[in-house]
Amino acid sequence: MSSPASNLRIDSDRLWSTLTETAAFGATAKGGLCRLALSEEDAQVRRWFVAACEAAGCTVRADELGSLYARREGTDPTLAPIAIGSHLDTQPTGGRFDGILGVLAGLELIRTLNDAGLVTRHPIEIVDWTNEEGARFAPAMLASGVFAGAFDADYARTRTDRDGVSFADALNAIGFAGPAPARGAPPAAYFELHIEQGPVLEDAGVEIGVVTGVQGVRWLDVTVSGQACHAGTTPMALRRDPLQGAARLAAVVDTIGRSEPGVSLSTVGVFEAFPGSRNTVPETVRMTVDLRHPGPGGLDRLEGALRVNAAAIASDLGLDIDIAEVWTSPPVVFDPACVGAVHQTVARLGFTHQDIISGAGHDAVYVSRVAPAAMIFTPCEGGISHNEAENMTPAQAAAGADVLLHAVLAFDALS
Ligand SMILES: [Zn+2]
């Protein structure tokens, strides 16, 4: 393919300087960011973003949950926009790239098109989704979830932070509530550039991850019940010790995670014995199980194996084992046309690449429910993220932004 646009590249220095400049908003002493959703620091970066997008010729609107949409018109007013999004909020001890790269690469894309005098057929909208992290208001990906119909707007507005401040009050305090409904019209396509937040791409020495989907997650609460008794007077043969059952089950969880190497994951993150006394056999043990699998039916298979083993352990040790589902996020398979646009692009631009399944949740998970979507990953140093030490090189950021630019242009040309 050769067109006036095919040799176009984003301005790496300009992209890096926007990443550096905006990292002043919520900067921490250790070089990271604390920019909780709807905080004053979030307001500062939002004001910067709105001004920069308007200076680049975009019109910017906020929806009722404060998500920002910076729009550059296309040549065909009948077409829905191609949306490019991520988030500008961070974890309390977050890094300078998680989410931010995806939004600022969108701005850089528009500046690059402006410089080249190129206008796409579709309008382009850069989206900053409110409260992606979930660090201040749970759950995560709240505004993109409302956009896709997973939650309603009132549910989002009534979430409260640790101090009891509601999402609605925090949003009003920074003045970023707009009139438009948060459940918006679906875009023609959605592309999200993000750091990988894991070590796979860096380990493999590749420049770009073509994200084909997002793995499913299931959270279970497990309660193992036995009988409390005196540690010094109860013969071993007469005990119904829930901790011994829970320990066996925890080992099973690890085995289940290893059952499909490179595919399945399972974790016990919380393990608590009650009443918690050194000379008493516990009455109950509670543990959490986090299961991850990218394929259809995978989470059910892992949970099924857990339940079969739990039943055997319960009967062996005379215990009751209750397993309750807390939350499931089904696996996501991204749109073949959008993933195809990314594949074509990395090959044509000559970047080393591999397919990858996202281990973390992103706004694209929800947006993919209402629009064709895909993601692009870049490596980050040591795979470290949700950490003030999060880092990447200017070349890695530029590679991701160039792939984003050309994937958008490829989709614009075809659809
Ligand atoms: Zn993120």
Short mmCIF file of C-alpha atoms and ligand atoms in Angstrom, two decimals:
data_model
loop_
_atom_site.label_atom_id
_atom_site.label_comp_id
_atom_site.label_asym_id
_atom_site.label_seq_id
_atom_site.Cartn_x
_atom_site.Cartn_y
_atom_site.Cartn_z
CA MET A 1 0.00 0.00 0.00
CA SER A 2 1.35 3.37 -0.90
CA SER A 3 -0.41 6.63 -0.32
CA PRO A 4 0.67 10.09 0.80
CA ALA A 5 0.08 8.87 4.34
CA SER A 6 2.13 5.68 4.26
CA ASN A 7 5.43 7.32 5.22
CA LEU A 8 3.85 9.47 7.90
CA ARG A 9 5.39 9.18 11.37
CA ILE A 10 4.40 10.78 14.64
CA ASP A 11 6.81 13.26 16.26
CA SER A 12 8.58 11.20 18.90
CA ASP A 13 10.08 14.21 20.71
CA ARG A 14 6.75 16.01 20.85
CA LEU A 15 4.96 12.90 22.20
CA TRP A 16 7.64 12.45 24.85
CA SER A 17 7.49 16.09 25.89
CA THR A 18 3.70 15.86 26.39
CA LEU A 19 4.25 12.76 28.55
CA THR A 20 6.86 14.65 30.55
CA GLU A 21 4.90 17.87 30.80
CA THR A 22 1.68 16.24 32.03
CA ALA A 23 3.63 14.12 34.55
CA ALA A 24 3.88 17.32 36.62
CA PHE A 25 0.18 16.94 37.52
CA GLY A 26 0.18 14.70 40.59
CA ALA A 27 3.94 14.06 40.51
CA THR A 28 5.27 12.05 43.47
CA ALA A 29 8.69 12.31 45.11
CA LYS A 30 9.67 8.89 43.72
CA GLY A 31 9.04 9.94 40.11
CA GLY A 32 5.58 8.46 39.75
CA LEU A 33 2.07 9.90 39.82
CA CYS A 34 -0.78 10.13 42.29
CA ARG A 35 -3.67 11.32 40.14
CA LEU A 36 -6.77 9.74 41.57
CA ALA A 37 -9.95 10.01 39.52
CA LEU A 38 -11.78 13.36 39.92
CA SER A 39 -9.11 14.75 42.28
CA GLU A 40 -7.63 18.24 41.89
CA GLU A 41 -4.63 16.65 40.12
CA ASP A 42 -7.01 14.93 37.70
CA ALA A 43 -8.66 18.32 37.10
CA GLN A 44 -5.25 19.86 36.33
CA VAL A 45 -4.37 17.29 33.67
CA ARG A 46 -7.91 17.53 32.25
CA ARG A 47 -7.57 21.30 31.83
CA TRP A 48 -4.21 20.76 30.12
CA PHE A 49 -5.71 18.10 27.84
CA VAL A 50 -8.73 20.20 26.85
CA ALA A 51 -6.53 23.21 26.03
CA ALA A 52 -4.09 21.10 24.00
CA CYS A 53 -6.87 19.41 22.02
CA GLU A 54 -8.60 22.74 21.32
CA ALA A 55 -5.28 24.20 20.19
CA ALA A 56 -5.05 21.24 17.80
CA GLY A 57 -8.42 22.22 16.32
CA CYS A 58 -10.62 19.72 18.15
CA THR A 59 -13.92 20.42 19.81
CA VAL A 60 -14.00 18.89 23.29
CA ARG A 61 -17.09 17.78 25.17
CA ALA A 62 -17.60 16.08 28.52
CA ASP A 63 -20.32 13.54 29.19
CA GLU A 64 -22.35 13.38 32.41
CA LEU A 65 -19.63 11.27 34.10
CA GLY A 66 -16.84 13.61 33.04
CA SER A 67 -15.34 11.46 30.29
CA LEU A 68 -13.78 13.81 27.74
CA TYR A 69 -14.15 13.44 23.96
CA ALA A 70 -11.90 15.54 21.71
CA ARG A 71 -13.28 15.44 18.18
CA ARG A 72 -11.58 16.14 14.86
CA GLU A 73 -14.09 16.15 12.01
CA GLY A 74 -13.68 13.88 8.97
CA THR A 75 -14.68 14.38 5.34
CA ASP A 76 -17.83 12.23 5.57
CA PRO A 77 -20.29 13.62 8.13
CA THR A 78 -22.47 10.50 7.87
CA LEU A 79 -19.79 8.28 9.45
CA ALA A 80 -19.48 7.48 13.16
CA PRO A 81 -16.11 8.44 14.63
CA ILE A 82 -13.09 6.22 15.06
CA ALA A 83 -12.45 6.51 18.79
CA ILE A 84 -9.02 6.33 20.43
CA GLY A 85 -9.03 6.20 24.19
CA SER A 86 -7.57 5.31 27.55
CA HIS A 87 -7.35 7.12 30.88
CA LEU A 88 -5.49 9.97 32.59
CA ASP A 89 -6.22 8.84 36.17
CA THR A 90 -3.66 6.76 38.07
CA GLN A 91 -3.19 4.50 41.06
CA PRO A 92 -2.20 6.24 44.35
CA THR A 93 1.40 5.23 43.72
CA GLY A 94 1.07 4.92 39.96
CA GLY A 95 3.36 5.41 37.02
CA ARG A 96 3.63 7.98 34.24
CA PHE A 97 2.45 5.80 31.35
CA ASP A 98 -0.43 3.50 32.40
CA GLY A 99 -3.40 4.92 30.49
CA ILE A 100 -1.73 8.25 29.85
CA LEU A 101 0.22 6.94 26.86
CA GLY A 102 -3.00 5.90 25.11
CA VAL A 103 -4.65 9.32 25.52
CA LEU A 104 -1.61 11.45 24.68
CA ALA A 105 -0.74 9.25 21.68
CA GLY A 106 -4.21 10.15 20.41
CA LEU A 107 -3.39 13.84 20.74
CA GLU A 108 -0.06 13.26 18.98
CA LEU A 109 -1.90 11.44 16.17
CA ILE A 110 -4.13 14.48 15.62
CA ARG A 111 -1.19 16.88 15.68
CA THR A 112 0.57 14.65 13.12
CA LEU A 113 -2.46 14.62 10.81
CA ASN A 114 -2.72 18.40 11.18
CA ASP A 115 0.94 18.89 10.21
CA ALA A 116 0.50 16.63 7.18
CA GLY A 117 -2.74 18.33 6.14
CA LEU A 118 -4.53 14.97 6.12
CA VAL A 119 -8.21 14.57 6.91
CA THR A 120 -9.67 11.13 7.53
CA ARG A 121 -13.09 10.07 6.21
CA HIS A 122 -14.33 9.27 9.70
CA PRO A 123 -14.25 11.84 12.46
CA ILE A 124 -11.64 10.96 15.09
CA GLU A 125 -12.42 11.23 18.80
CA ILE A 126 -9.81 10.98 21.56
CA VAL A 127 -11.43 9.77 24.79
CA ASP A 128 -10.24 10.18 28.39
CA TRP A 129 -12.43 7.72 30.32
CA THR A 130 -13.21 8.77 33.90
CA ASN A 131 -12.14 6.46 36.75
CA GLU A 132 -10.51 3.63 34.84
CA GLU A 133 -8.29 2.62 37.72
CA GLY A 134 -10.99 2.02 40.32
CA ALA A 135 -8.46 3.11 42.94
CA ARG A 136 -10.69 5.91 44.26
CA PHE A 137 -14.14 4.66 43.20
CA ALA A 138 -14.67 0.90 42.78
CA PRO A 139 -15.26 -0.77 40.41
CA ALA A 140 -12.58 -0.08 37.82
CA MET A 141 -13.41 1.00 34.25
CA LEU A 142 -16.52 2.68 35.59
CA ALA A 143 -17.27 5.29 32.89
CA SER A 144 -16.41 3.03 29.95
CA GLY A 145 -18.64 0.43 31.62
CA VAL A 146 -21.52 2.90 31.63
CA PHE A 147 -20.72 3.84 28.01
CA ALA A 148 -21.14 0.18 27.06
CA GLY A 149 -24.25 -0.40 29.17
CA ALA A 150 -22.61 -2.61 31.81
CA PHE A 151 -23.70 -0.17 34.58
CA ASP A 152 -26.09 2.76 34.59
CA ALA A 153 -24.95 6.32 35.20
CA ASP A 154 -26.65 6.58 38.60
CA TYR A 155 -24.76 3.54 39.80
CA ALA A 156 -21.52 5.34 38.85
CA ARG A 157 -22.59 8.62 40.46
CA THR A 158 -23.37 6.95 43.80
CA ARG A 159 -20.03 5.15 44.20
CA THR A 160 -18.16 6.56 47.19
CA ASP A 161 -14.47 6.82 48.02
CA ARG A 162 -12.83 5.88 51.34
CA ASP A 163 -13.79 9.25 52.85
CA GLY A 164 -17.43 8.84 51.89
CA VAL A 165 -17.27 11.35 49.02
CA SER A 166 -19.53 10.32 46.16
CA PHE A 167 -18.45 10.19 42.54
CA ALA A 168 -21.13 12.82 41.78
CA ASP A 169 -19.85 15.25 44.42
CA ALA A 170 -16.23 14.76 43.36
CA LEU A 171 -17.17 15.36 39.73
CA ASN A 172 -19.11 18.52 40.59
CA ALA A 173 -16.22 19.78 42.69
CA ILE A 174 -13.87 19.74 39.69
CA GLY A 175 -16.52 21.02 37.28
CA PHE A 176 -16.18 18.44 34.54
CA ALA A 177 -19.74 17.10 34.29
CA GLY A 178 -21.15 17.63 30.80
CA PRO A 179 -24.69 17.39 29.47
CA ALA A 180 -24.25 14.37 27.18
CA PRO A 181 -25.37 10.93 28.37
CA ALA A 182 -22.48 8.66 29.37
CA ARG A 183 -24.09 5.85 27.41
CA GLY A 184 -23.07 7.30 24.07
CA ALA A 185 -23.51 6.33 20.45
CA PRO A 186 -21.08 3.54 19.50
CA PRO A 187 -18.05 4.61 17.48
CA ALA A 188 -17.22 2.96 14.14
CA ALA A 189 -14.17 1.45 15.82
CA TYR A 190 -12.14 1.84 19.02
CA PHE A 191 -8.36 1.58 19.34
CA GLU A 192 -6.48 1.67 22.65
CA LEU A 193 -2.70 1.88 22.98
CA HIS A 194 -1.39 0.82 26.40
CA ILE A 195 1.80 -0.34 28.06
CA GLU A 196 1.75 -4.12 28.53
CA GLN A 197 2.07 -3.88 32.36
CA GLY A 198 3.78 -7.29 32.29
CA PRO A 199 7.13 -8.73 31.18
CA VAL A 200 6.18 -10.84 28.13
CA LEU A 201 7.08 -8.43 25.31
CA GLU A 202 10.31 -7.26 26.94
CA ASP A 203 11.34 -10.88 27.56
CA ALA A 204 10.65 -11.75 23.94
CA GLY A 205 12.49 -8.64 22.75
CA VAL A 206 9.63 -7.48 20.53
CA GLU A 207 8.51 -3.90 19.97
CA ILE A 208 4.74 -4.30 19.67
CA GLY A 209 2.11 -6.63 21.08
CA VAL A 210 -0.94 -7.14 18.89
CA VAL A 211 -3.62 -7.68 21.51
CA THR A 212 -6.10 -10.28 20.29
CA GLY A 213 -8.22 -10.35 23.43
CA VAL A 214 -8.41 -10.02 27.17
CA GLN A 215 -8.44 -13.01 29.47
CA GLY A 216 -11.50 -13.80 31.56
CA VAL A 217 -11.44 -13.42 35.34
CA ARG A 218 -13.48 -15.13 38.03
CA TRP A 219 -13.33 -14.36 41.75
CA LEU A 220 -14.46 -16.99 44.24
CA ASP A 221 -14.88 -16.83 48.02
CA VAL A 222 -14.14 -20.19 49.66
CA THR A 223 -15.23 -20.97 53.22
CA VAL A 224 -13.97 -24.18 54.81
CA SER A 225 -15.80 -25.12 58.02
CA GLY A 226 -14.77 -27.70 60.62
CA GLN A 227 -14.83 -27.76 64.38
CA ALA A 228 -12.80 -25.64 66.77
CA CYS A 229 -11.17 -27.62 69.56
CA HIS A 230 -8.32 -27.59 72.08
CA ALA A 231 -4.89 -28.05 70.51
CA GLY A 232 -3.59 -29.94 73.55
CA THR A 233 -6.44 -32.32 74.31
CA THR A 234 -7.97 -33.37 71.00
CA PRO A 235 -6.39 -36.44 69.40
CA MET A 236 -5.44 -35.95 65.76
CA ALA A 237 -7.78 -38.71 64.61
CA LEU A 238 -10.78 -36.90 66.09
CA ARG A 239 -10.17 -33.50 64.56
CA ARG A 240 -12.10 -31.80 61.78
CA ASP A 241 -9.49 -29.17 61.02
CA PRO A 242 -10.59 -26.71 58.28
CA LEU A 243 -7.10 -25.28 57.91
CA GLN A 244 -5.72 -28.63 56.80
CA GLY A 245 -8.52 -28.86 54.23
CA ALA A 246 -7.95 -25.28 53.09
CA ALA A 247 -4.21 -25.90 52.78
CA ARG A 248 -4.87 -28.92 50.54
CA LEU A 249 -7.31 -26.87 48.51
CA ALA A 250 -4.79 -24.03 48.15
CA ALA A 251 -2.33 -26.53 46.71
CA VAL A 252 -5.05 -27.66 44.29
CA VAL A 253 -5.56 -24.03 43.21
CA ASP A 254 -1.89 -23.85 42.27
CA THR A 255 -2.10 -27.15 40.35
CA ILE A 256 -5.16 -25.94 38.45
CA GLY A 257 -3.32 -22.77 37.41
CA ARG A 258 -0.49 -24.88 36.01
CA SER A 259 -2.85 -27.20 34.10
CA GLU A 260 -2.64 -25.20 30.86
CA PRO A 261 0.85 -23.66 30.84
CA GLY A 262 0.95 -20.13 29.45
CA VAL A 263 -2.86 -20.04 29.41
CA SER A 264 -4.46 -20.65 32.82
CA LEU A 265 -3.64 -18.74 36.02
CA SER A 266 -4.95 -19.17 39.56
CA THR A 267 -4.14 -17.44 42.81
CA VAL A 268 -5.06 -17.60 46.48
CA GLY A 269 -4.68 -14.01 47.61
CA VAL A 270 -6.34 -14.08 51.03
CA PHE A 271 -6.12 -16.96 53.52
CA GLU A 272 -7.51 -16.38 57.02
CA ALA A 273 -8.17 -18.75 59.92
CA PHE A 274 -10.81 -18.02 62.57
CA PRO A 275 -10.82 -17.50 65.47
CA GLY A 276 -7.04 -17.28 64.95
CA SER A 277 -5.55 -18.58 68.17
CA ARG A 278 -2.32 -20.57 68.40
CA ASN A 279 -3.69 -23.24 70.73
CA THR A 280 -7.05 -23.73 69.06
CA VAL A 281 -7.84 -25.75 65.94
CA PRO A 282 -9.70 -23.20 63.77
CA GLU A 283 -13.45 -23.28 63.28
CA THR A 284 -13.38 -21.82 59.79
CA VAL A 285 -10.92 -20.76 57.12
CA ARG A 286 -11.75 -18.23 54.43
CA MET A 287 -9.73 -17.92 51.27
CA THR A 288 -10.12 -16.10 47.99
CA VAL A 289 -9.45 -17.66 44.60
CA ASP A 290 -8.71 -15.63 41.46
CA LEU A 291 -9.01 -17.66 38.23
CA ARG A 292 -7.90 -16.38 34.81
CA HIS A 293 -8.38 -17.94 31.37
CA PRO A 294 -8.62 -16.43 27.87
CA GLY A 295 -10.66 -19.14 26.14
CA PRO A 296 -14.37 -20.00 25.96
CA GLY A 297 -15.36 -22.29 28.82
CA GLY A 298 -11.91 -21.97 30.39
CA LEU A 299 -13.06 -20.36 33.63
CA ASP A 300 -15.81 -22.98 34.00
CA ARG A 301 -13.25 -25.78 33.52
CA LEU A 302 -10.95 -24.34 36.19
CA GLU A 303 -13.82 -23.81 38.62
CA GLY A 304 -15.15 -27.32 37.90
CA ALA A 305 -11.77 -28.86 38.74
CA LEU A 306 -11.66 -26.82 41.95
CA ARG A 307 -15.13 -28.02 43.00
CA VAL A 308 -14.40 -31.72 42.30
CA ASN A 309 -11.25 -31.50 44.43
CA ALA A 310 -13.02 -29.54 47.16
CA ALA A 311 -15.71 -32.20 47.43
CA ALA A 312 -13.07 -34.94 47.79
CA ILE A 313 -11.16 -32.99 50.46
CA ALA A 314 -14.37 -32.20 52.36
CA SER A 315 -15.39 -35.84 52.47
CA ASP A 316 -11.89 -37.02 53.36
CA LEU A 317 -11.54 -34.65 56.33
CA GLY A 318 -15.17 -34.34 57.43
CA LEU A 319 -15.41 -30.65 56.49
CA ASP A 320 -17.91 -28.40 54.74
CA ILE A 321 -16.51 -26.42 51.84
CA ASP A 322 -18.60 -23.63 50.35
CA ILE A 323 -17.50 -21.98 47.10
CA ALA A 324 -19.31 -18.76 46.14
CA GLU A 325 -18.83 -16.79 42.94
CA VAL A 326 -18.15 -13.09 43.63
CA TRP A 327 -17.51 -11.72 40.14
CA THR A 328 -16.84 -12.90 36.59
CA SER A 329 -15.51 -10.88 33.70
CA PRO A 330 -15.80 -13.11 30.63
CA PRO A 331 -12.91 -13.36 28.18
CA VAL A 332 -12.91 -10.81 25.38
CA VAL A 333 -11.97 -11.55 21.78
CA PHE A 334 -11.23 -8.34 19.89
CA ASP A 335 -12.74 -7.57 16.50
CA PRO A 336 -10.96 -9.36 13.60
CA ALA A 337 -11.08 -6.28 11.32
CA CYS A 338 -9.56 -4.00 13.97
CA VAL A 339 -6.95 -6.58 15.01
CA GLY A 340 -6.29 -7.10 11.28
CA ALA A 341 -5.65 -3.37 10.85
CA VAL A 342 -3.07 -3.55 13.66
CA HIS A 343 -1.45 -6.70 12.20
CA GLN A 344 -1.15 -5.17 8.73
CA THR A 345 0.29 -2.03 10.25
CA VAL A 346 3.03 -3.58 12.37
CA ALA A 347 4.11 -5.72 9.43
CA ARG A 348 4.19 -2.77 7.04
CA LEU A 349 6.03 -0.49 9.47
CA GLY A 350 8.58 -3.26 10.11
CA PHE A 351 8.17 -3.56 13.87
CA THR A 352 8.94 -6.85 15.58
CA HIS A 353 5.72 -8.08 17.12
CA GLN A 354 3.74 -10.93 18.57
CA ASP A 355 0.14 -11.64 19.41
CA ILE A 356 -0.70 -11.28 23.07
CA ILE A 357 -3.70 -11.68 25.36
CA SER A 358 -4.11 -8.87 27.90
CA GLY A 359 -3.78 -10.01 31.47
CA ALA A 360 -5.24 -6.79 32.88
CA GLY A 361 -8.61 -5.12 32.34
CA HIS A 362 -8.83 -2.00 30.17
CA ASP A 363 -11.53 0.38 28.95
CA ALA A 364 -11.43 -1.53 25.64
CA VAL A 365 -12.97 -4.53 27.44
CA TYR A 366 -16.24 -2.64 27.85
CA VAL A 367 -16.09 -0.60 24.64
CA SER A 368 -15.65 -3.87 22.69
CA ARG A 369 -19.19 -4.80 23.77
CA VAL A 370 -20.66 -2.01 21.64
CA ALA A 371 -18.07 -1.35 18.91
CA PRO A 372 -15.34 -3.17 16.98
CA ALA A 373 -12.21 -2.72 19.10
CA ALA A 374 -8.54 -3.65 19.35
CA MET A 375 -5.56 -2.83 21.53
CA ILE A 376 -1.87 -2.25 20.90
CA PHE A 377 0.70 -3.00 23.62
CA THR A 378 4.19 -1.62 24.00
CA PRO A 379 6.75 -3.14 26.39
CA CYS A 380 7.53 -1.32 29.63
CA GLU A 381 10.69 -1.62 31.69
CA GLY A 382 10.81 -4.89 33.61
CA GLY A 383 7.06 -5.25 33.04
CA ILE A 384 6.60 -3.06 36.13
CA SER A 385 3.31 -1.15 36.41
CA HIS A 386 0.97 0.21 39.10
CA ASN A 387 4.24 1.39 40.57
CA GLU A 388 6.03 4.75 40.65
CA ALA A 389 9.00 3.09 38.94
CA GLU A 390 6.92 2.35 35.80
CA ASN A 391 9.07 3.29 32.80
CA MET A 392 9.52 3.01 29.06
CA THR A 393 11.75 4.55 26.41
CA PRO A 394 10.77 7.37 24.01
CA ALA A 395 11.33 4.93 21.13
CA GLN A 396 8.89 2.42 22.65
CA ALA A 397 6.25 5.13 23.09
CA ALA A 398 6.78 6.37 19.53
CA ALA A 399 6.52 2.86 18.06
CA GLY A 400 3.19 2.36 19.77
CA ALA A 401 1.89 5.74 18.60
CA ASP A 402 2.99 5.08 15.01
CA VAL A 403 1.14 1.75 15.02
CA LEU A 404 -1.91 3.49 16.49
CA LEU A 405 -1.79 6.17 13.76
CA HIS A 406 -1.51 3.70 10.90
CA ALA A 407 -4.03 1.23 12.32
CA VAL A 408 -6.54 4.09 12.46
CA LEU A 409 -5.67 5.15 8.90
CA ALA A 410 -5.97 1.54 7.70
CA PHE A 411 -9.40 1.17 9.29
CA ASP A 412 -10.45 4.56 7.91
CA ALA A 413 -9.45 3.51 4.38
CA LEU A 414 -11.27 0.18 4.49
CA SER A 415 -14.50 0.68 6.37
ZN ZN B 1 -4.48 1.52 32.36
#
